[in-house]
mmCIF file of C-alpha atoms and ligand atoms in Angstrom:
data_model
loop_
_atom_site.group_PDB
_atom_site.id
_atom_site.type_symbol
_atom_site.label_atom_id
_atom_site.label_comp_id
_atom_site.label_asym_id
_atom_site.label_seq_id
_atom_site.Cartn_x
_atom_site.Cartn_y
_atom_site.Cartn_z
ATOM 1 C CA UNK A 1 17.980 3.479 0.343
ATOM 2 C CA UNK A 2 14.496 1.860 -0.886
ATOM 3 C CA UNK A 3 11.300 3.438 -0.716
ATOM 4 C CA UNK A 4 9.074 0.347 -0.470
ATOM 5 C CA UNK A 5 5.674 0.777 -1.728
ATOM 6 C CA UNK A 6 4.679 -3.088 -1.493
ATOM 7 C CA UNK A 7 1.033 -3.808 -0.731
ATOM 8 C CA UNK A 8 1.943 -6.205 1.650
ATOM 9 C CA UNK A 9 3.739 -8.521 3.363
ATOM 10 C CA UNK A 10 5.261 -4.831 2.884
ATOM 11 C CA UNK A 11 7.606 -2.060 4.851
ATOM 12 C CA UNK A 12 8.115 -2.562 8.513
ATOM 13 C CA UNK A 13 9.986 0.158 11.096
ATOM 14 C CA UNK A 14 13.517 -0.204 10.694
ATOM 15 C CA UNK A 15 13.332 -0.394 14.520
ATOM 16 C CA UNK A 16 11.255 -3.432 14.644
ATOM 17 C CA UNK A 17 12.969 -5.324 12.120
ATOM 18 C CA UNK A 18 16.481 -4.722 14.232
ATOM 19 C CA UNK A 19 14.813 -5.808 17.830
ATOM 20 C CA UNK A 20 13.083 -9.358 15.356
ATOM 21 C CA UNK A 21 16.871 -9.692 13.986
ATOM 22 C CA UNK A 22 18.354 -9.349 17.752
ATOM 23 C CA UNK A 23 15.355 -11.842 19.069
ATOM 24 C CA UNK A 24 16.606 -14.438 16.251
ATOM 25 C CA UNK A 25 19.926 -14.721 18.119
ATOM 26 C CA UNK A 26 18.836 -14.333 21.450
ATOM 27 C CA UNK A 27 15.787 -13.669 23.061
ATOM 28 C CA UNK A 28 15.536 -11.453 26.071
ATOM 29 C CA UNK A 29 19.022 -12.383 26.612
ATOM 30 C CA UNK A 30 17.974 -16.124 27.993
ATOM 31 C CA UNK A 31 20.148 -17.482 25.338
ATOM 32 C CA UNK A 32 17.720 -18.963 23.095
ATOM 33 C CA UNK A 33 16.082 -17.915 19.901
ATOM 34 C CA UNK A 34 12.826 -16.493 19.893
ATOM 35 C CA UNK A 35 12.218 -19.172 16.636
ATOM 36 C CA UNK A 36 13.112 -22.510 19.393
ATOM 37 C CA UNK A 37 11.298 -21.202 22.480
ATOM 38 C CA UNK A 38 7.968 -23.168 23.038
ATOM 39 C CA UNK A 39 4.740 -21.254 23.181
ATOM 40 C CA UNK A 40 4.059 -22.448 26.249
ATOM 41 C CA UNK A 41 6.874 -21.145 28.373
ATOM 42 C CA UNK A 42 6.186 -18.114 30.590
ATOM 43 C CA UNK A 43 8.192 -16.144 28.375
ATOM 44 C CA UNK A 44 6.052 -16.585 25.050
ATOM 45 C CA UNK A 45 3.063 -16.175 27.550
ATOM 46 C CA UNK A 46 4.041 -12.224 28.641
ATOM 47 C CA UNK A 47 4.285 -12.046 24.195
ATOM 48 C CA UNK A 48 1.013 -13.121 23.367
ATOM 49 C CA UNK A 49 -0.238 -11.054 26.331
ATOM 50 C CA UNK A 50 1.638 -8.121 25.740
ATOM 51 C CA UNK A 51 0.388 -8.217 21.965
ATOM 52 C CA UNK A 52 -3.755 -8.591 22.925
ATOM 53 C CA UNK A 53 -3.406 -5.592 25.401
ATOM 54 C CA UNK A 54 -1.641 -3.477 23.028
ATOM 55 C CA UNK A 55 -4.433 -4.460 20.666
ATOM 56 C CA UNK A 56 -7.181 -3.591 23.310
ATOM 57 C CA UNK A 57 -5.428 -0.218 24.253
ATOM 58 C CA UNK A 58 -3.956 0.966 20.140
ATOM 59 C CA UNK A 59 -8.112 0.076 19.274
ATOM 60 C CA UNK A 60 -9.838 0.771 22.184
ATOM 61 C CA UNK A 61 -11.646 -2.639 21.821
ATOM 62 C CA UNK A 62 -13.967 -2.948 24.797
ATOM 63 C CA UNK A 63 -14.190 -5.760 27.442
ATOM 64 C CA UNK A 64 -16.303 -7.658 26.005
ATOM 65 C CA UNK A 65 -15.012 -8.525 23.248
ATOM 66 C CA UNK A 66 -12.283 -11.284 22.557
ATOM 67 C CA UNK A 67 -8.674 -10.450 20.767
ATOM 68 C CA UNK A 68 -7.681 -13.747 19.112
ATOM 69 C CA UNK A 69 -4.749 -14.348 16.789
ATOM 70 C CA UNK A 70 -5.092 -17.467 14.213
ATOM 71 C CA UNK A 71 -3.691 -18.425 11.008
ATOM 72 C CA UNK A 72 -4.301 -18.716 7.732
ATOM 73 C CA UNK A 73 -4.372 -15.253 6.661
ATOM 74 C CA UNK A 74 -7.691 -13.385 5.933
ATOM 75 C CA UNK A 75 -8.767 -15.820 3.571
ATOM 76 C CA UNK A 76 -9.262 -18.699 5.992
ATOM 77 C CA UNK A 77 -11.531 -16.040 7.675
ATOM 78 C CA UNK A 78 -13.954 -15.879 4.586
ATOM 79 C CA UNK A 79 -15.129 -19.392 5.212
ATOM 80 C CA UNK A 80 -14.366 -19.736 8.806
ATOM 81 C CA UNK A 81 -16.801 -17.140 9.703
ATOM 82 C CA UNK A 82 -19.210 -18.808 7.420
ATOM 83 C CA UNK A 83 -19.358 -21.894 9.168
ATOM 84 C CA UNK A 84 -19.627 -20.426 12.228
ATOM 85 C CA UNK A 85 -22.569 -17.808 11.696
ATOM 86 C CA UNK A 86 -24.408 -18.944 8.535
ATOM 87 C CA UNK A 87 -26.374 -21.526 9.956
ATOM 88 C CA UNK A 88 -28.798 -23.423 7.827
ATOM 89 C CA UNK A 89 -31.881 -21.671 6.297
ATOM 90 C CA UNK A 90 -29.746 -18.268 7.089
ATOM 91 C CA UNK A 91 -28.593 -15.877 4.473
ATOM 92 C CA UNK A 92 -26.233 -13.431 5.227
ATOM 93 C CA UNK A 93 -25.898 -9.677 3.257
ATOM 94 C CA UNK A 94 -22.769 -9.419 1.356
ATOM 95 C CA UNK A 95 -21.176 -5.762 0.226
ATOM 96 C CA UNK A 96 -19.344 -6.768 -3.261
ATOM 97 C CA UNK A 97 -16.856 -3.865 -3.444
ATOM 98 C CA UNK A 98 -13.572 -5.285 -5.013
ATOM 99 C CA UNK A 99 -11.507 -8.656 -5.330
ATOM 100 C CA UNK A 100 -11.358 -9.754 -2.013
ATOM 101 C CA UNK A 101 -15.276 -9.185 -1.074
ATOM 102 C CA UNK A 102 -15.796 -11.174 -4.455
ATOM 103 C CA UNK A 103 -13.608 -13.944 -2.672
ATOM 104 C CA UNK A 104 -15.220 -13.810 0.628
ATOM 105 C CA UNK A 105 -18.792 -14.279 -0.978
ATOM 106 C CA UNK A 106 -17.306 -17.393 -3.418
ATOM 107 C CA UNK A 107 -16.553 -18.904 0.348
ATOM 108 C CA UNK A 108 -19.203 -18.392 2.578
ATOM 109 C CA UNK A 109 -21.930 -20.080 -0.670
ATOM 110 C CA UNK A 110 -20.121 -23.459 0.444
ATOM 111 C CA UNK A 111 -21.916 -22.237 3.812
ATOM 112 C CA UNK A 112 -25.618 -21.280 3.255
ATOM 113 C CA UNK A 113 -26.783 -18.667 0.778
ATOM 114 C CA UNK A 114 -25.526 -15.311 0.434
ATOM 115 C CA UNK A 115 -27.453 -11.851 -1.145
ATOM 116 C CA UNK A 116 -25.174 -9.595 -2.490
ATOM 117 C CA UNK A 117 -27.218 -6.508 -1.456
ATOM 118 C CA UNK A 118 -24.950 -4.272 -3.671
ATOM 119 C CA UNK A 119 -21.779 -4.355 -6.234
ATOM 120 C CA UNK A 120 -19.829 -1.857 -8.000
ATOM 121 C CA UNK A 121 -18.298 -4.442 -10.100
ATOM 122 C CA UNK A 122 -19.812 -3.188 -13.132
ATOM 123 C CA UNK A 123 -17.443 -0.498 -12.808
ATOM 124 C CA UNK A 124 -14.527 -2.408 -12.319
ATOM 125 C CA UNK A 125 -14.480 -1.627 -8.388
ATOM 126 C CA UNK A 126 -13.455 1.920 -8.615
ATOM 127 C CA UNK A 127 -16.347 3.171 -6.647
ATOM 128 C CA UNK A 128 -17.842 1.594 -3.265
ATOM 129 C CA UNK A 129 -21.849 1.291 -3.330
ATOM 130 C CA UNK A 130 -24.170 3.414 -1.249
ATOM 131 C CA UNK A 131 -28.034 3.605 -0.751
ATOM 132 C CA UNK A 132 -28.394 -0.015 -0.223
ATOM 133 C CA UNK A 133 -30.765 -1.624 3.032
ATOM 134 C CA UNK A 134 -29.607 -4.284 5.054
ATOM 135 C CA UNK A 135 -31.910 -7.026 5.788
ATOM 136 C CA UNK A 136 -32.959 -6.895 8.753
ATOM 137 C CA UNK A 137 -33.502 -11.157 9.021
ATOM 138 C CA UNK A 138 -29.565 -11.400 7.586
ATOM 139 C CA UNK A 139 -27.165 -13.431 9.698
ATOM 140 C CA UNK A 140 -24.590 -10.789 8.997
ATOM 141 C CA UNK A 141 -23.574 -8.124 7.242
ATOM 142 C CA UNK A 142 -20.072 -8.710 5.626
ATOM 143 C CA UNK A 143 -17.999 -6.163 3.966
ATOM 144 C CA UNK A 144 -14.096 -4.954 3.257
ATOM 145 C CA UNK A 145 -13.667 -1.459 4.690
ATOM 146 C CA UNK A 146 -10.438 -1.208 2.234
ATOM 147 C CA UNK A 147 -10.385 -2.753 -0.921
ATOM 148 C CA UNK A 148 -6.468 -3.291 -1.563
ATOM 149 C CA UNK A 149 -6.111 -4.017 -5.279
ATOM 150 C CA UNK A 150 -8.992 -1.255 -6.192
ATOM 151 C CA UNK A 151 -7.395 1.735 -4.218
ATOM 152 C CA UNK A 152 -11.530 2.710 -2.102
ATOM 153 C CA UNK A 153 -11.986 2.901 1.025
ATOM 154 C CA UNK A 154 -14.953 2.922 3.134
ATOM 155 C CA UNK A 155 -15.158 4.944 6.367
ATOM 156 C CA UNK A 156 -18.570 3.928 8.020
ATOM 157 C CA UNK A 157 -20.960 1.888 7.193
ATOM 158 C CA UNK A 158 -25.044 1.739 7.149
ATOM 159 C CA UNK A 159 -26.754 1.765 11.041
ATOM 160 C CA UNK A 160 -27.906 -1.966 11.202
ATOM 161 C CA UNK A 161 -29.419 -4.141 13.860
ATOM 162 C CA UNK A 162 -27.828 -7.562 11.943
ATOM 163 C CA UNK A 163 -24.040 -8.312 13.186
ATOM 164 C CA UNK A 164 -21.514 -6.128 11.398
ATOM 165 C CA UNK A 165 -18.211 -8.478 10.176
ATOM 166 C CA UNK A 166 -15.872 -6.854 8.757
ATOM 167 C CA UNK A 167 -12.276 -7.156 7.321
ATOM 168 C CA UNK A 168 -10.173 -4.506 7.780
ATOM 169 C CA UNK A 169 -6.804 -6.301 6.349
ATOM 170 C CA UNK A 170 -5.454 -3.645 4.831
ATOM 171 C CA UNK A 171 -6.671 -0.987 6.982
ATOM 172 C CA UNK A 172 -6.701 -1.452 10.545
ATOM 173 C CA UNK A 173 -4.067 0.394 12.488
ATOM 174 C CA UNK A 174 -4.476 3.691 9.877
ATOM 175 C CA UNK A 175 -7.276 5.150 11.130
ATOM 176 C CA UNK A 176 -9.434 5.567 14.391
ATOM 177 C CA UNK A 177 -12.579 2.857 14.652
ATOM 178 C CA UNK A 178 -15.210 2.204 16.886
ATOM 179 C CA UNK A 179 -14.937 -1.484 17.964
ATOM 180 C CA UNK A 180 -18.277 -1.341 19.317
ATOM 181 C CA UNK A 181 -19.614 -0.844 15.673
ATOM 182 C CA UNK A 182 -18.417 -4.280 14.513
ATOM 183 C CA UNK A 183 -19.516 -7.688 15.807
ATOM 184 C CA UNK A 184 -16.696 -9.449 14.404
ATOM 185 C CA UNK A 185 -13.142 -7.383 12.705
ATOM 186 C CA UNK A 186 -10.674 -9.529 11.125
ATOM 187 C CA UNK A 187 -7.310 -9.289 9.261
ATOM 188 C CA UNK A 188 -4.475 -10.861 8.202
ATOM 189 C CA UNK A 189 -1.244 -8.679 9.886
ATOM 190 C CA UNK A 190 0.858 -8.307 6.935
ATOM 191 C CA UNK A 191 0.143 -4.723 6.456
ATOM 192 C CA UNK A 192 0.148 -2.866 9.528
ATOM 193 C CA UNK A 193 0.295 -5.355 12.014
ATOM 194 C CA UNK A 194 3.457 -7.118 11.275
ATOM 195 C CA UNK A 195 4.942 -10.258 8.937
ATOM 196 C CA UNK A 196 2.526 -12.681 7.300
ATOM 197 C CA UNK A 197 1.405 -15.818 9.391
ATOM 198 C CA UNK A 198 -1.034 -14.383 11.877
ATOM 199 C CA UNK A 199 -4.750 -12.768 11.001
ATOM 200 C CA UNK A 200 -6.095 -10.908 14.027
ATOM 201 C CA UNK A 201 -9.777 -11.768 15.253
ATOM 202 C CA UNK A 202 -11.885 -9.034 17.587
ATOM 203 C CA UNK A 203 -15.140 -10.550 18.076
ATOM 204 C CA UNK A 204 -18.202 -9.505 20.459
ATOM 205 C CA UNK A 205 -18.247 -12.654 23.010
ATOM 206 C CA UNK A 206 -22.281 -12.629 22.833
ATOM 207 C CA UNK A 207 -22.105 -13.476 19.196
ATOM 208 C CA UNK A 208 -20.366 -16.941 19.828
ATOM 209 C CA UNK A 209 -23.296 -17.993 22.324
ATOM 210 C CA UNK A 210 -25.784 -20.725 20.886
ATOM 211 C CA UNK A 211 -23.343 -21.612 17.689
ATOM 212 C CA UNK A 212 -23.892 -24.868 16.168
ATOM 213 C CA UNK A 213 -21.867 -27.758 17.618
ATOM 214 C CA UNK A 214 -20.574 -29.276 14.160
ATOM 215 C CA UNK A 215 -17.749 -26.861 13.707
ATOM 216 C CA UNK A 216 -14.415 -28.422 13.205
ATOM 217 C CA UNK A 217 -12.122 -27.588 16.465
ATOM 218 C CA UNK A 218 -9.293 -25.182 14.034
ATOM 219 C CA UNK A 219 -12.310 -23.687 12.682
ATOM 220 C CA UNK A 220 -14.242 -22.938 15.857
ATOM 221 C CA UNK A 221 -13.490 -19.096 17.302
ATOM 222 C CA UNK A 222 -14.826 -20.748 20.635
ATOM 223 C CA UNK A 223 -11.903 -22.887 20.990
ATOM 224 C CA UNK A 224 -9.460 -19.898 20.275
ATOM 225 C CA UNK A 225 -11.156 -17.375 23.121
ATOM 226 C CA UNK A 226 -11.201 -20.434 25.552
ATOM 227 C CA UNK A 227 -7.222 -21.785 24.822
ATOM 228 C CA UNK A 228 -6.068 -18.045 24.672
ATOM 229 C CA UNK A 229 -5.344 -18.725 20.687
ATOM 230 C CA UNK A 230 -3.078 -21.642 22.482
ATOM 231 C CA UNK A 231 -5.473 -24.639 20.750
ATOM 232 C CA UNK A 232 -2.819 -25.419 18.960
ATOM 233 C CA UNK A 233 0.844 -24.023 18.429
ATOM 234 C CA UNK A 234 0.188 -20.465 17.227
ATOM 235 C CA UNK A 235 2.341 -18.293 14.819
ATOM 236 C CA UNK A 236 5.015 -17.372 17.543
ATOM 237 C CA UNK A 237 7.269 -15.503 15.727
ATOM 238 C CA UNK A 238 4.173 -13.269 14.043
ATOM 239 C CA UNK A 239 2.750 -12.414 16.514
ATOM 240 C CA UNK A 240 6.277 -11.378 18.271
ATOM 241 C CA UNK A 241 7.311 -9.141 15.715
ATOM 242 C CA UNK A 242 3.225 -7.741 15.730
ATOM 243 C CA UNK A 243 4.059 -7.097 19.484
ATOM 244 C CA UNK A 244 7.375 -5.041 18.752
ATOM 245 C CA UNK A 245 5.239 -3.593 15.377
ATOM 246 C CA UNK A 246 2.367 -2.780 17.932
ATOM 247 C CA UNK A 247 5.006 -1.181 20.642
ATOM 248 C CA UNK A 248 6.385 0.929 17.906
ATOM 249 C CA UNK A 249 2.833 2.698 16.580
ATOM 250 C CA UNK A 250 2.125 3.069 20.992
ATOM 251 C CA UNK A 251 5.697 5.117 20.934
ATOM 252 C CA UNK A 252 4.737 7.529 18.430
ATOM 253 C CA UNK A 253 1.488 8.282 19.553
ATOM 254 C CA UNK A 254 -1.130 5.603 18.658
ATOM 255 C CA UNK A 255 -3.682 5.495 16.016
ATOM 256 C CA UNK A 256 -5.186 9.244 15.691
ATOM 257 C CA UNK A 257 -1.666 10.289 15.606
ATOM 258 C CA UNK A 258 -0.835 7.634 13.000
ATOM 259 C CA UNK A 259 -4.304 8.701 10.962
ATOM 260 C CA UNK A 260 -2.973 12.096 10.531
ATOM 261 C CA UNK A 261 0.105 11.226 9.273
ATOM 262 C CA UNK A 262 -1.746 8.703 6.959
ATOM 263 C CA UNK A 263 -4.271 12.023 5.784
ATOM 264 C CA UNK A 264 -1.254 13.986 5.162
ATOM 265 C CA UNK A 265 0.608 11.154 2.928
ATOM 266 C CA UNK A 266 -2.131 10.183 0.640
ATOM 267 C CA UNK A 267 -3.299 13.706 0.148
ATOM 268 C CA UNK A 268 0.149 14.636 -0.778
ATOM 269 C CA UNK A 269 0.290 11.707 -3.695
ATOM 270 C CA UNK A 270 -3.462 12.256 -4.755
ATOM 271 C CA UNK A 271 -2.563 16.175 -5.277
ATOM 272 C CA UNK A 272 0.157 14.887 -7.554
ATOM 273 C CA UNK A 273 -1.735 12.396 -9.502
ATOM 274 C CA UNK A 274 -4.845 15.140 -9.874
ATOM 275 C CA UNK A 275 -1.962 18.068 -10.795
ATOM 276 C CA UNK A 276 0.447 16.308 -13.280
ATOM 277 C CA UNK A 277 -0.466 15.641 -16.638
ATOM 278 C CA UNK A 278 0.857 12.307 -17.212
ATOM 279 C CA UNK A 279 -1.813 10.615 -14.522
ATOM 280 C CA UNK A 280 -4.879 9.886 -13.563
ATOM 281 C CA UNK A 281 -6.638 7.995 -10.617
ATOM 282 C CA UNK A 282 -8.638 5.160 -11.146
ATOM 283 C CA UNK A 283 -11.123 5.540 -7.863
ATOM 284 C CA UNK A 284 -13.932 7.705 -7.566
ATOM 285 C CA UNK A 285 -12.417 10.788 -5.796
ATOM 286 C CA UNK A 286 -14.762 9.987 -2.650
ATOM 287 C CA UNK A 287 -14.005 6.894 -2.245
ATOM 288 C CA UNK A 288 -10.584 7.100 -2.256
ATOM 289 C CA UNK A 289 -8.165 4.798 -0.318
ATOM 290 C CA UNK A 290 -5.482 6.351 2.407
ATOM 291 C CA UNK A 291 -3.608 3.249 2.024
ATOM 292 C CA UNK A 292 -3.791 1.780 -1.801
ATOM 293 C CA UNK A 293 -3.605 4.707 -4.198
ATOM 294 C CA UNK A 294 -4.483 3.071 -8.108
ATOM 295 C CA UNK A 295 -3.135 5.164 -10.649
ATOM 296 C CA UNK A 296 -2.252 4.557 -14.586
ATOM 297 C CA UNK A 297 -0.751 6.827 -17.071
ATOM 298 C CA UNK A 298 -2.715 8.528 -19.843
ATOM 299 C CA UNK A 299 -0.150 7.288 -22.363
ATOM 300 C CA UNK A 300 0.199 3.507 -20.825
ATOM 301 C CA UNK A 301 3.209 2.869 -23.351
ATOM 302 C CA UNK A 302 4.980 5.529 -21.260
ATOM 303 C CA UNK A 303 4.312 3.043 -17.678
ATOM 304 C CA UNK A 304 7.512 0.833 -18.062
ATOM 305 C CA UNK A 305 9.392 3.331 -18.683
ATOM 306 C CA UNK A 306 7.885 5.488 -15.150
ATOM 307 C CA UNK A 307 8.199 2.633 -13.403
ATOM 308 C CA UNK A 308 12.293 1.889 -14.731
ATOM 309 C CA UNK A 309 12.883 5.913 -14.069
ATOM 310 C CA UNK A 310 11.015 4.844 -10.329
ATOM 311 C CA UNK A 311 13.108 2.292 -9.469
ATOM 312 C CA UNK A 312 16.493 4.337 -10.381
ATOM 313 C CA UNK A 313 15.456 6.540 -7.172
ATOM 314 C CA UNK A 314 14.790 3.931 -4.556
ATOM 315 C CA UNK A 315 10.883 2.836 -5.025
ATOM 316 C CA UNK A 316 10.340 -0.257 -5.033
ATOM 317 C CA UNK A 317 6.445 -2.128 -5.466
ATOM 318 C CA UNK A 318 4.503 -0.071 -6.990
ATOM 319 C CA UNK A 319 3.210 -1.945 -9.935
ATOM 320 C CA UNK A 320 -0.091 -1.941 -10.040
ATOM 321 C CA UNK A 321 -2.046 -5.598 -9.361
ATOM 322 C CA UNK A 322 -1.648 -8.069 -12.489
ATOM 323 C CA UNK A 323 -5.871 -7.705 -13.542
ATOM 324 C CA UNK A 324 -5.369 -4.097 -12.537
ATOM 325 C CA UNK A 325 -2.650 -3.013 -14.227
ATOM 326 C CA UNK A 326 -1.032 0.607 -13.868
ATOM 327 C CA UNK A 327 0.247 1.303 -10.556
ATOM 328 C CA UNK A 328 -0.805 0.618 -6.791
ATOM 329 C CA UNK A 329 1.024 2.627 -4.275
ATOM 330 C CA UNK A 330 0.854 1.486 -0.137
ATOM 331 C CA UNK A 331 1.198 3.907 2.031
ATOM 332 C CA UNK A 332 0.936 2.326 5.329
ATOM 333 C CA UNK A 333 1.782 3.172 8.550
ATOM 334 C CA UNK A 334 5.463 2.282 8.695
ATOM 335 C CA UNK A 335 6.277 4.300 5.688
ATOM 336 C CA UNK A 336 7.390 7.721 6.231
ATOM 337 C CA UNK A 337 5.975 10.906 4.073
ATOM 338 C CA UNK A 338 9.686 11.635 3.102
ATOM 339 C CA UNK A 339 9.602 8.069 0.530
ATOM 340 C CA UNK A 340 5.854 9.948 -1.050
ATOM 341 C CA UNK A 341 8.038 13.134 -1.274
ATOM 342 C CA UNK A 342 10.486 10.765 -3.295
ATOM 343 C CA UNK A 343 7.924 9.647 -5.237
ATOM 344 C CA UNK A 344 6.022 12.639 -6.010
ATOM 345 C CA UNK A 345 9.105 14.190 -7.100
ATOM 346 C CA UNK A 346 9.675 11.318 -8.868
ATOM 347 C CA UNK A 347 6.423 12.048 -11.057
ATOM 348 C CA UNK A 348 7.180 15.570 -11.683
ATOM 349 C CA UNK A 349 10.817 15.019 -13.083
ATOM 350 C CA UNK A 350 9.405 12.258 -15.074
ATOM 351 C CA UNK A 351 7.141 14.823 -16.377
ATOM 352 C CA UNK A 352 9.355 17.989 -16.894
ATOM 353 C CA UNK A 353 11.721 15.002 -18.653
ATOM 354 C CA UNK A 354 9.326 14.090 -21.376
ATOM 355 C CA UNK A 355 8.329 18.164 -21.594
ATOM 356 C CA UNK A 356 12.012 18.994 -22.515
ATOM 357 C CA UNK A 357 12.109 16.005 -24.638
ATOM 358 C CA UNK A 358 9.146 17.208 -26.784
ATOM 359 C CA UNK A 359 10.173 21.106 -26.747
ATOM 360 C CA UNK A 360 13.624 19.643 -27.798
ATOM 361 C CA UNK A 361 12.236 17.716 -31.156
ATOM 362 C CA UNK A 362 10.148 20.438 -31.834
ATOM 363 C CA UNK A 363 13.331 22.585 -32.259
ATOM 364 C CA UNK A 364 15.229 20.008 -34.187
ATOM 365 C CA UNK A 365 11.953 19.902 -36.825
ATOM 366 C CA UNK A 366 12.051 23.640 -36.835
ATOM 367 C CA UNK A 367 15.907 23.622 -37.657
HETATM 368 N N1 PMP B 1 -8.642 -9.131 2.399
HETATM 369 C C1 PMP B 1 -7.935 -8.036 2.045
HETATM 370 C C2 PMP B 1 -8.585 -6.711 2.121
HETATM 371 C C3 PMP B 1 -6.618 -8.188 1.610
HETATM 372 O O1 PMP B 1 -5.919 -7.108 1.246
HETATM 373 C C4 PMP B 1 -6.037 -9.467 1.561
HETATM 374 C C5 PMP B 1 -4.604 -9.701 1.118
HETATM 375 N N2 PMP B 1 -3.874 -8.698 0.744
HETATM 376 C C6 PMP B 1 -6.819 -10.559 1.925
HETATM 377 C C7 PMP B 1 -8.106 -10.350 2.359
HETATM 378 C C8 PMP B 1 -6.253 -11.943 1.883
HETATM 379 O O2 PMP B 1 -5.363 -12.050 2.918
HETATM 380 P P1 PMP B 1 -4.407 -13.319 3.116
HETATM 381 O O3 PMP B 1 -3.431 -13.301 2.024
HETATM 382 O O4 PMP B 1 -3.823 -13.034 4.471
HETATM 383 O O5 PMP B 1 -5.270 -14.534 3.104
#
């Protein structure tokens, strides 16, 4: 059995991936693969239905707001939402907090100008800013509530009159949110939604009246909330196995009951790290992320060695990212607290190992 820690596309329910394997052969039993159906048969329809109300009832999103599903992953988002809200003359406030904020700020200056109102990057990322001000005459305010390479998190954000746009990639799903605190939420699924190929929109319908006319139809959220995301051919199969994914989390109780397993997980692993003397955490302790847990040894000639030792019980993606180094450990919702009891155990026999190596030298010196 594998314990997979991936960051993402990462672990589904085994559930989910045995209905997506059954909907390859045959859909629904009407003898055709989900994969050669078009998207605009009545069956695909109920899908892409099914999937925005499970959306609207997991998240609470309110009525007036639109649940879209597009592609090009999270980073189309950084300059799609550009060219739709930074109008000329605008500047919008940008949050730098990690990797992907950094990317979403190189991608909206091809838009209009940006002010990075705060940055921890001269601390590598591993703390998330506070006691910054918001413009008030910003476009938007844009910023990552989880920074997945870093391991932070951020669980609210300054009270602001200027449209809140978030993206919540690698957090939404794991933890209760107010909708009605964001003007725009984005995210590519891969984490908790489902497989790669479909980034989830939630945007405030008011905040799409009196946009510019020269956007570019695939670029224009307009055209998606008008064409039910049907502009074009949409990512079928995503957003099919997000509807079974979506389904699954409803099952077992929705999102507070999903947060609390979440809580319990990454408390479980941080107590470890903070306990055993081989590790430390690389995120201020505040700011710590439920679902990305950064970690490097104190001795880092000792990490291949971990991570070989790791991989002989079961876990699987936890290297930590390439600029990063050490290890980065995703805990999201599919992945049960027995795999962090694997791992945690893991870390303490890897421990008591290298103890009885040392008290066993020391006797052979003394002999
Ligand atoms: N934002 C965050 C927070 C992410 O974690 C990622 C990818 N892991 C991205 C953006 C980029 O997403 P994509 O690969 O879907 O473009």
């Amino acid at each position: 059995m594998k314990h997979n820690f991936g960051a993402g596309p990462c672990i589904l329910p085994a559930k989910v991936l045995d209905q997506a394997a059954d909907a390859v052969r045959d859909f629904n039993g009407i003898g055709l693969s989900i994969l050669e159906i078009s998207h605009r048969t009545p069956e695909f329809e109920a899908v892409i239905n099914e999937t925005q109300d499970l959306v609207r009832s997991l998240l609470g999103v309110p009525a007036d707001y639109s649940v879209l599903f597009l592609q090009g992953g999270a980073s189309t988002q950084f300059s799609m939402l550009a060219m739709n809200f930074l109008q000329q003359g605008k500047k919008a406030a940008y949050l730098d907090s990690g990797f992907f904020s950094l990317k979403a700020i190189k991608e909206a200056l091809f838009f209009g100008e940006v002010n990075v109102i705060a940055s921890s990057k001269d601390k590598k990322y591993d703390y998330v800013p506070v006691g910054y001000q918001i413009p008030a005459d910003a476009a938007y305010f844009h910023y990552c509530s989880n920074n997945t390479i870093e391991g932070t998190e951020m669980f609210s954000h300054p009270a602001t009159a200027v449209p809140v746009i978030c993206d919540m990639s690698s957090d939404i799903f794991s933890r209760v949110i107010n909708v009605a605190d964001f003007d725009l939420i984005y995210a590519g699924a891969q984490k908790n939604m489902g497989p790669a190929g479909m980034t989830l929109v939630l945007i405030k319908n008011s905040l799409l009246e009196n946009l510019g006319d020269e956007i570019a139809s695939m670029s224009d959220y307009r055209i998606y909330r008008d064409n039910n995301s049907m502009f074009n051919t949409p990512p079928v199969f995503s957003i099919y196995v997000a509807m079974l994914n979506l389904r699954w989390l409803k099952e077992k109780g929705g999102v507070a009951k999903q947060e609390i397993e979440n809580i319990a997980k990454s408390t479980l692993l941080y107590q470890e790290i903070d306990r055993n003397t081989l590790f430390y955490g690389l995120s201020n302790p505040v700011d710590r992320s439920r679902m990305n847990v950064t970690f490097k040894m104190y001795d880092q000639e000792l990490e291949a060695a971990f991570l070989d030792f790791a991989v002989s019980n079961g876990i699987v993606g936890i290297k930590g990212f390439p600029t990063a180094g050490g290890f980065r450990v995703s805990l999201y919702n599919a992945l049960p607290i027995s795999s962090v009891e694997v791992l945690v155990k893991s870390m303490q026999d890897f421990e008591a190992k290298l103890l009885n190596q040392k008290v066993s030298l020391e006797n052979k010196v003394r002999v």
